[in-house]
GROMACS .gro file of C-alpha atoms in nm:
model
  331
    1UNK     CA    1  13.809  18.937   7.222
    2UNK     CA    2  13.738  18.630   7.007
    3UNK     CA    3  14.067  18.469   7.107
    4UNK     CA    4  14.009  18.561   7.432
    5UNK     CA    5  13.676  18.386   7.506
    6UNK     CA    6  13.790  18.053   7.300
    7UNK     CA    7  14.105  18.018   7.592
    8UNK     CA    8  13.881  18.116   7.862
    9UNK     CA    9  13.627  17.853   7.690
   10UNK     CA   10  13.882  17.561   7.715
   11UNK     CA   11  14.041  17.652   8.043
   12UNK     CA   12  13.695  17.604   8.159
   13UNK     CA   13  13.650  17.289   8.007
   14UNK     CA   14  13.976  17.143   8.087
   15UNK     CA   15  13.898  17.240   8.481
   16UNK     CA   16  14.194  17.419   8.502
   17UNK     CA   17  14.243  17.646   8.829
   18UNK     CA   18  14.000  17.866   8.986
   19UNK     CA   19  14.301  18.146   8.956
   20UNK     CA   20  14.217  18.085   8.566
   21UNK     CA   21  13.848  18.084   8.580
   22UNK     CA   22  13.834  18.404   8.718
   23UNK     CA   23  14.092  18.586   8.520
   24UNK     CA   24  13.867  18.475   8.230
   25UNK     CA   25  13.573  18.636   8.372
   26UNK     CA   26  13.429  18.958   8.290
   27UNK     CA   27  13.455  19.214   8.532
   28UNK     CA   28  13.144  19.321   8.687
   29UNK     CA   29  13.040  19.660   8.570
   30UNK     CA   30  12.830  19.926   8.796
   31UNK     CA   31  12.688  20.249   8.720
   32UNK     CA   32  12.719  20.551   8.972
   33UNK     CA   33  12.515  20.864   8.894
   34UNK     CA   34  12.505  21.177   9.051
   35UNK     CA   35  12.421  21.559   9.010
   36UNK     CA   36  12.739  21.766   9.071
   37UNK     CA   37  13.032  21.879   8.831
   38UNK     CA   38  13.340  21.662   8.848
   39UNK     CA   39  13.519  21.942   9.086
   40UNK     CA   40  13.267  21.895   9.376
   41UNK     CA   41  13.379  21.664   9.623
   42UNK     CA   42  13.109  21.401   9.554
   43UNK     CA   43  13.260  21.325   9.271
   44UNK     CA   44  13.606  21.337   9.423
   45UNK     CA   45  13.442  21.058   9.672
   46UNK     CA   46  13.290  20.831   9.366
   47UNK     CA   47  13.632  20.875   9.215
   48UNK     CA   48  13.833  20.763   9.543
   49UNK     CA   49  13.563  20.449   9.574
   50UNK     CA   50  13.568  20.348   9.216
   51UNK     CA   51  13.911  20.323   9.224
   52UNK     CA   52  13.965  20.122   9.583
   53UNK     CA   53  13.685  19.926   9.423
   54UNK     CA   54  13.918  19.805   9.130
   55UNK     CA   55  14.198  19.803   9.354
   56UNK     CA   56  14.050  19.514   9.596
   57UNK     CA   57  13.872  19.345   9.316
   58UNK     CA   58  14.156  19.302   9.139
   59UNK     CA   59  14.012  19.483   8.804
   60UNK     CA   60  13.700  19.232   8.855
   61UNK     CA   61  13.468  19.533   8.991
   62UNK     CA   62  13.470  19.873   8.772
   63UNK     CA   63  13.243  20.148   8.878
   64UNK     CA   64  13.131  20.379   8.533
   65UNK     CA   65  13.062  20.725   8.727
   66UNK     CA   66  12.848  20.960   8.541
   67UNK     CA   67  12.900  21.325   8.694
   68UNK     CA   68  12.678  21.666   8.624
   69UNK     CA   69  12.350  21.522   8.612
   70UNK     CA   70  12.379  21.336   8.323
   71UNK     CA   71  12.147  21.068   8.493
   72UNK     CA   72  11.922  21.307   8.643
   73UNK     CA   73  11.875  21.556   8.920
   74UNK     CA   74  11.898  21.424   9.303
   75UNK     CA   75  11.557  21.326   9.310
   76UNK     CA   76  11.546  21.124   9.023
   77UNK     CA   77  11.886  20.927   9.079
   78UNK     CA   78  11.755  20.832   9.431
   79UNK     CA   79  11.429  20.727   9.264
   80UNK     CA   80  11.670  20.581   9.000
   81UNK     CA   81  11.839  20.381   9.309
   82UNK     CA   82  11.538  20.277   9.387
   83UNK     CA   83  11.376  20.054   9.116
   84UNK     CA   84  11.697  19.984   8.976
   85UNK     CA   85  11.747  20.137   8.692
   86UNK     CA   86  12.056  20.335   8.793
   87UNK     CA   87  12.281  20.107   9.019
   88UNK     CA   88  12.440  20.341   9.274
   89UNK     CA   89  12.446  20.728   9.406
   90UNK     CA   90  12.628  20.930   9.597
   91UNK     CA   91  12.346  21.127   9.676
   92UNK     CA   92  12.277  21.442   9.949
   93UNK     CA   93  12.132  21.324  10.260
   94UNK     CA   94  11.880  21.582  10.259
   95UNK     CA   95  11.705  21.411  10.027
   96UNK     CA   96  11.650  21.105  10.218
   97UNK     CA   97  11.509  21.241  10.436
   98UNK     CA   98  11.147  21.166  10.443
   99UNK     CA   99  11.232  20.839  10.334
  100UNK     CA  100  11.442  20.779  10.677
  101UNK     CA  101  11.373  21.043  10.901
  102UNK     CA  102  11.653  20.960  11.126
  103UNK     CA  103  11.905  21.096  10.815
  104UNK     CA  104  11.820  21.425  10.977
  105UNK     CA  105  12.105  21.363  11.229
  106UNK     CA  106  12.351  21.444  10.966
  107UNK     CA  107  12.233  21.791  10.948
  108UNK     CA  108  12.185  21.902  11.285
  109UNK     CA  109  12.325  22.242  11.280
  110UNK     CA  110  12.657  22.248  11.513
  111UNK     CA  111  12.666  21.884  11.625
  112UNK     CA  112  12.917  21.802  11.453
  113UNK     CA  113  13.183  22.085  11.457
  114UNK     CA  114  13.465  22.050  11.263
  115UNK     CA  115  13.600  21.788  10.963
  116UNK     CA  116  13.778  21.610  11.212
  117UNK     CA  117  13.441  21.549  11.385
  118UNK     CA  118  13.255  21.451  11.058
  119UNK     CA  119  13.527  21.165  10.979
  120UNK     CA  120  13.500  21.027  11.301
  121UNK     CA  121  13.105  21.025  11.283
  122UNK     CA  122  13.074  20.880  10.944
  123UNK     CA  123  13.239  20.575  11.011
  124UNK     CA  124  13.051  20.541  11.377
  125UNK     CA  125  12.782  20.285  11.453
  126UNK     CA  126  12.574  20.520  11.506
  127UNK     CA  127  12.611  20.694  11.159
  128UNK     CA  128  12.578  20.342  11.022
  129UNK     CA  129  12.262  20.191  11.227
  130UNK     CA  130  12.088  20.532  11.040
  131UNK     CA  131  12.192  20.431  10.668
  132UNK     CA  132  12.080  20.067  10.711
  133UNK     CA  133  11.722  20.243  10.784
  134UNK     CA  134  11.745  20.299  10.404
  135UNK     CA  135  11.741  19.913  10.336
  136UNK     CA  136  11.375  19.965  10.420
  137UNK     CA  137  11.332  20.153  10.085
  138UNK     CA  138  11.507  19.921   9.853
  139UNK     CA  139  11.901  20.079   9.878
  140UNK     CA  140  12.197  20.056  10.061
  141UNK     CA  141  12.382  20.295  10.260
  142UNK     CA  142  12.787  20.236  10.198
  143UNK     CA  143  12.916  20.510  10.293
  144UNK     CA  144  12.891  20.853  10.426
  145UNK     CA  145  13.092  21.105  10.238
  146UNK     CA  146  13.152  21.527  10.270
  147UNK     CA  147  13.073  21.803  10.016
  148UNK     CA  148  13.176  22.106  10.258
  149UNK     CA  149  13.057  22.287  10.555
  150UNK     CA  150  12.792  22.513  10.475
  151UNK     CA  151  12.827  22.854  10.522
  152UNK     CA  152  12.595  23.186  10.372
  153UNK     CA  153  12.636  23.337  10.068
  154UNK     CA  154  12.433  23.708   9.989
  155UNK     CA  155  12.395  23.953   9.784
  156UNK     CA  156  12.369  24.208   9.993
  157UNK     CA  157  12.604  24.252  10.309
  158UNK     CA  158  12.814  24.003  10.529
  159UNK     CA  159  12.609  23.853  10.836
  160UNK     CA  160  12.757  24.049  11.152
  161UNK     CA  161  12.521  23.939  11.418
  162UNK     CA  162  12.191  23.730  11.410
  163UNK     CA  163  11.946  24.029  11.345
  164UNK     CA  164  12.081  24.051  11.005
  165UNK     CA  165  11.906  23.710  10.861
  166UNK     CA  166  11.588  23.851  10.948
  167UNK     CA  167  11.351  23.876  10.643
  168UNK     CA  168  11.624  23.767  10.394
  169UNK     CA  169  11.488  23.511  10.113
  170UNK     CA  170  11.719  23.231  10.180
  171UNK     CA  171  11.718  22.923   9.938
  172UNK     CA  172  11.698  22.589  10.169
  173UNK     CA  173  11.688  22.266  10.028
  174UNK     CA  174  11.331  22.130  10.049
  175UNK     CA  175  11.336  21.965  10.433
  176UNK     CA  176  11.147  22.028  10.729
  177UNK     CA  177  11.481  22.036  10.885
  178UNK     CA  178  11.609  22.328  10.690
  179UNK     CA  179  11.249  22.518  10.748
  180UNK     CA  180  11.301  22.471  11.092
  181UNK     CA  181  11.672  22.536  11.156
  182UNK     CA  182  11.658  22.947  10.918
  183UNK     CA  183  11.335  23.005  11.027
  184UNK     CA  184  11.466  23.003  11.405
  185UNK     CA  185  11.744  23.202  11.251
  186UNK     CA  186  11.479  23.440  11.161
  187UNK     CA  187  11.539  23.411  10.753
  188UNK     CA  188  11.252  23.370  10.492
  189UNK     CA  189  11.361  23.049  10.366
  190UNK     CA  190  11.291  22.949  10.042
  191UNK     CA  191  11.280  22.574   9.925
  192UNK     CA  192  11.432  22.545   9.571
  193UNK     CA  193  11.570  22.256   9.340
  194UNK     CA  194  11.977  22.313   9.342
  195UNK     CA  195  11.992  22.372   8.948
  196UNK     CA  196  11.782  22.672   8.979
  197UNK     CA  197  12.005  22.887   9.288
  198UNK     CA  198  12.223  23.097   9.015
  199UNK     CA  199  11.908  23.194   8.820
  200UNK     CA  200  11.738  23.263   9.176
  201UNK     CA  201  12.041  23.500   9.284
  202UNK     CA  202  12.070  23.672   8.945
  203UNK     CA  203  11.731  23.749   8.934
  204UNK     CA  204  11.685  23.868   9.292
  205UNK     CA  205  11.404  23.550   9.338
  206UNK     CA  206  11.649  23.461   9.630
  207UNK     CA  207  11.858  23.723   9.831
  208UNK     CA  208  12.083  23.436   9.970
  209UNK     CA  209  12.165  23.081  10.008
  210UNK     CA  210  12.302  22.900  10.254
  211UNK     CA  211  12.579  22.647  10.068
  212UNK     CA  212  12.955  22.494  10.039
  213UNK     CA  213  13.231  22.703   9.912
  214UNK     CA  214  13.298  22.432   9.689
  215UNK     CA  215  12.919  22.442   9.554
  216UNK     CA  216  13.015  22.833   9.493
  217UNK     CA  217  13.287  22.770   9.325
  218UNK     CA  218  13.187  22.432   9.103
  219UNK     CA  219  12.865  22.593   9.006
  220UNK     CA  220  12.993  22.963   8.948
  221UNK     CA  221  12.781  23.114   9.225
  222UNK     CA  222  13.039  23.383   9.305
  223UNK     CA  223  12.916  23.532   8.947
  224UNK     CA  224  12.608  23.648   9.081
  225UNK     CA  225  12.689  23.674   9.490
  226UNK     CA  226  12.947  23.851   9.656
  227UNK     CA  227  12.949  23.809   9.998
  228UNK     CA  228  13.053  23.506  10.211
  229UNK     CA  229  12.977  23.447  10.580
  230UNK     CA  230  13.156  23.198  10.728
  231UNK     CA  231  12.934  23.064  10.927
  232UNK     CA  232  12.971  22.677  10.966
  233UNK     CA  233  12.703  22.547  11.057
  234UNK     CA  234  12.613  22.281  10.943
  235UNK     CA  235  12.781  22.018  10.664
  236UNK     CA  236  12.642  21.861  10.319
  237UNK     CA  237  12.695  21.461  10.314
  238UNK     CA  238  12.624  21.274  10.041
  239UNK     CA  239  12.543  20.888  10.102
  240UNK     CA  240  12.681  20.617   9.858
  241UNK     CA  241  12.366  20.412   9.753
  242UNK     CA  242  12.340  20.081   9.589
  243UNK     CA  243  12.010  19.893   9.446
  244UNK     CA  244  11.929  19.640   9.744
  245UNK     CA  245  11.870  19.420   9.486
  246UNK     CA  246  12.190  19.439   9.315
  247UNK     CA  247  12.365  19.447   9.630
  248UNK     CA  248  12.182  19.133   9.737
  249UNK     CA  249  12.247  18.972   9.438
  250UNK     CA  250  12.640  19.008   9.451
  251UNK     CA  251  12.839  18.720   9.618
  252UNK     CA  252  12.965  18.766   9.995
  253UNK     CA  253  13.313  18.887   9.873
  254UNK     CA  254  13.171  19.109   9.645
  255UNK     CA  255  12.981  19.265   9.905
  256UNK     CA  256  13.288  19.276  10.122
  257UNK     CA  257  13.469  19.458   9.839
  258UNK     CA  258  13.235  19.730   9.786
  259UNK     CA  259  13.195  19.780  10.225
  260UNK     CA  260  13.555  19.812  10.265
  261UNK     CA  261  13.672  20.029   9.980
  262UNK     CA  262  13.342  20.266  10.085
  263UNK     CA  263  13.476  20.317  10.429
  264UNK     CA  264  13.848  20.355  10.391
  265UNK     CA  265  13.805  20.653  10.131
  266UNK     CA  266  13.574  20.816  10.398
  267UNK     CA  267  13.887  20.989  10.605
  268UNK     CA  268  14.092  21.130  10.302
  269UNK     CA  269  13.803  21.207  10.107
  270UNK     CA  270  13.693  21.440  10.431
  271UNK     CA  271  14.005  21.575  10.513
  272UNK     CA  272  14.049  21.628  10.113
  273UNK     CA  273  13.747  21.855  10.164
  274UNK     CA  274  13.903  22.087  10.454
  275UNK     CA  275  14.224  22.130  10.227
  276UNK     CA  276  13.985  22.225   9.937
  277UNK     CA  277  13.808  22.442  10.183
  278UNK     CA  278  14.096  22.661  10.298
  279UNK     CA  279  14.228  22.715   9.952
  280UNK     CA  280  13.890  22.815   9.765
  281UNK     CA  281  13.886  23.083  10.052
  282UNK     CA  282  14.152  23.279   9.887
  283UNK     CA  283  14.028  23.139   9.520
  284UNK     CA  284  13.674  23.329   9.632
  285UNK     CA  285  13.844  23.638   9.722
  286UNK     CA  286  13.993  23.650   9.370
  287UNK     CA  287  13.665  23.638   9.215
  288UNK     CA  288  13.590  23.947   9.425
  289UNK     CA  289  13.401  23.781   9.689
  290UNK     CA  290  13.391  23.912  10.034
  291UNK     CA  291  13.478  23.642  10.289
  292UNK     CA  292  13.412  23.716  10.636
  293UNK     CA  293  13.464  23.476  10.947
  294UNK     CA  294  13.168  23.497  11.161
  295UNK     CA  295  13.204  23.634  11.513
  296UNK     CA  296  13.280  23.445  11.799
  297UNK     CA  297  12.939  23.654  11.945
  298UNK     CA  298  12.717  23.500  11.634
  299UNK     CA  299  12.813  23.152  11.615
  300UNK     CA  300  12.680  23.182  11.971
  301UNK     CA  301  12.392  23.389  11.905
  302UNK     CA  302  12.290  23.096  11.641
  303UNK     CA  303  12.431  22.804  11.884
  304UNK     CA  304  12.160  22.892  12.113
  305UNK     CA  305  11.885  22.998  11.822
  306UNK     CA  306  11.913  22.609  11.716
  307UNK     CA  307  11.953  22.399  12.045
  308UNK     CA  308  11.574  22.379  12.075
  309UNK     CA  309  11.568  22.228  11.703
  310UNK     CA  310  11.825  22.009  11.781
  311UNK     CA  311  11.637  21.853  12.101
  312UNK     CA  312  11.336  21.873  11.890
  313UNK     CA  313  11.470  21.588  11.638
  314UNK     CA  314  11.675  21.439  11.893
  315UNK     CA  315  11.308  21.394  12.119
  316UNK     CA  316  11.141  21.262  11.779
  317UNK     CA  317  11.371  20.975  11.724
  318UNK     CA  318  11.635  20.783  11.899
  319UNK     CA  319  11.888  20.697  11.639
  320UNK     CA  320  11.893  21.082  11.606
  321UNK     CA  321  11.940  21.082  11.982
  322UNK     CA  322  12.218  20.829  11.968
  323UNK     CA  323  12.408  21.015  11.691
  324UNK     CA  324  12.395  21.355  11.879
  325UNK     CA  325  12.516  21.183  12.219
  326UNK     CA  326  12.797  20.995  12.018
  327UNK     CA  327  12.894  21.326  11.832
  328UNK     CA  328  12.891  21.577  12.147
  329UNK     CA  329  13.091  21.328  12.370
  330UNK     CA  330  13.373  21.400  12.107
  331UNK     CA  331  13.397  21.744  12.171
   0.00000   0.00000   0.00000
């Protein structure tokens, strides 16, 4: 390394070619936190990025990803994020929420349908005029990524029709969203921190959850619930954060480099996802999980249970509005 630095030193000082300068240089090293196991498709999508980031850099950009909460829980790698002292996320949009209450879009249960619909929404203006709201709170919104269509997991009996939420304690991320969306589905829901859902299922705090079949699988879930409903309804994003400071503090190409390699891993990260999906269905069933498909008759049952939440955020903010008129006219 001492050799190394004495050429770079003269090359510098004999004004050789930019081409040399910057070979010399040290690459510019960012830390990415966040709170899921490496086989959860956030970290497949901090994976993909890190690596298109080296890519287009040329080696002169390295991401360091720390998985599994090893920087902290979502909450605290946002906050993190935040001030600065973690550099970027990929963190779920759920929890931005009440920091930019247009995120809520994301989540809107059956606007966006399928994984073919998610990749086309992620990269749309209108997904991208919501994540620049964030800039307001000191980060910056890169890229919208997919950790799996949500669907119900109990322990007590599949979901047949919409009558059979009723009453069941149903963990929900903590959102008024989520409050609003089970509670019209006629569930108890139950706000609880993600880390605490196996405990909450073992111990019969929770009867059900709705979550990912990769989150079921990653976190071992199937261990203490055995029945799947798949349901669809809604799915998880996570949002690649940076520190608006950082970011602002990076040169113009810099910023470019980070931009582009966030958006062109957006696609086959998402349609990496729906592969994942389809094979963890038969993985599940191994473990001795039940997976059922819901009905034709529920999904509608539930379609029309929601569509007065949906208007409801739609009404309460027009880059919601925008988003849901961009996502429908796809369908």
């Amino acid at each position: 390394m001492k050799t190394f630095t004495k050429i770079c030193g003269l090359l510098a000082g004999l004004a050789l070619s930019a081409t040399a300068t910057t070979a010399c240089a040290e690459p510019l090293m960012l830390t990415l936190g966040h709170a899921v196991f490496k086989t959860h498709p956030f970290n497949d999508a901090a994976e993909r990025f890190a690596k298109a980031v080296d890519e287009k850099s040329g080696g002169q950009i390295k991401i360091d990803i720390y998985p599994a909460r090893q920087m902290g829980d979502v909450k605290e790698l946002m906050e993190g994020v935040q001030l600065g002292t973690i550099d970027m996320t990929i963190n779920s949009s759920s929890a931005l929420s009440t920091l930019a209450p247009s995120v809520d879009a994301f989540q809107l249960p059956y606007v966006m349908r399928d994984y073919d619909d998610f990749a086309r929404m992620a990269v749309s203006p209108q997904a991208q005029a919501i994540m620049d709201k964030l800039k307001d709170h000191g980060m910056i919104g890169l890229g919208l990524y997919e950790g799996g269509q949500r669907h119900f997991l109990s322990t007590g009996k599949p979901i047949k029709d919409i009558s059979d939420f009723k009453g069941l304690k149903t963990r929900v991320a903590p959102s008024e969203l989520f409050l609003d969306i089970w509670k019209s589905a006629g569930v108890n829901p139950t706000p609880m921190a993600y880390g605490e859902v196996y405990s909450g299922l073992e111990t019969g705090t929770i009867d059900a959850v709705e979550i990912n079949l990769t989150s079921i699988q990653s976190e071992g879930l199937y261990d203490a619930a055995k029945n799947v409903t798949l349901i669809g309804h809604y799915f998880w994003p996570g949002i690649l954060l940076v520190n608006k400071g950082i970011f602002d503090g990076l040169t113009a190409d810099q910023q470019k480099i980070l931009r582009e390699a966030a958006r062109e891993v957006v696609k086959p990260q998402v349609m990496a996802v729906k592969a994942y999906d389809e094979k963890l269905k038969s993985t599940l069933k191994d473990e001795g999980v039940t997976v059922t498909e819901a009905s034709d008759s529920l999904k509608k049952e539930l379609h029309e249970a929601w569509a007065p939440v949906v208007q409801k955020y739609s009404d309460r903010n027009p880059l919601i509005a925008n988003f849901v008129t961009a996502a429908e006219a796809g369908h």
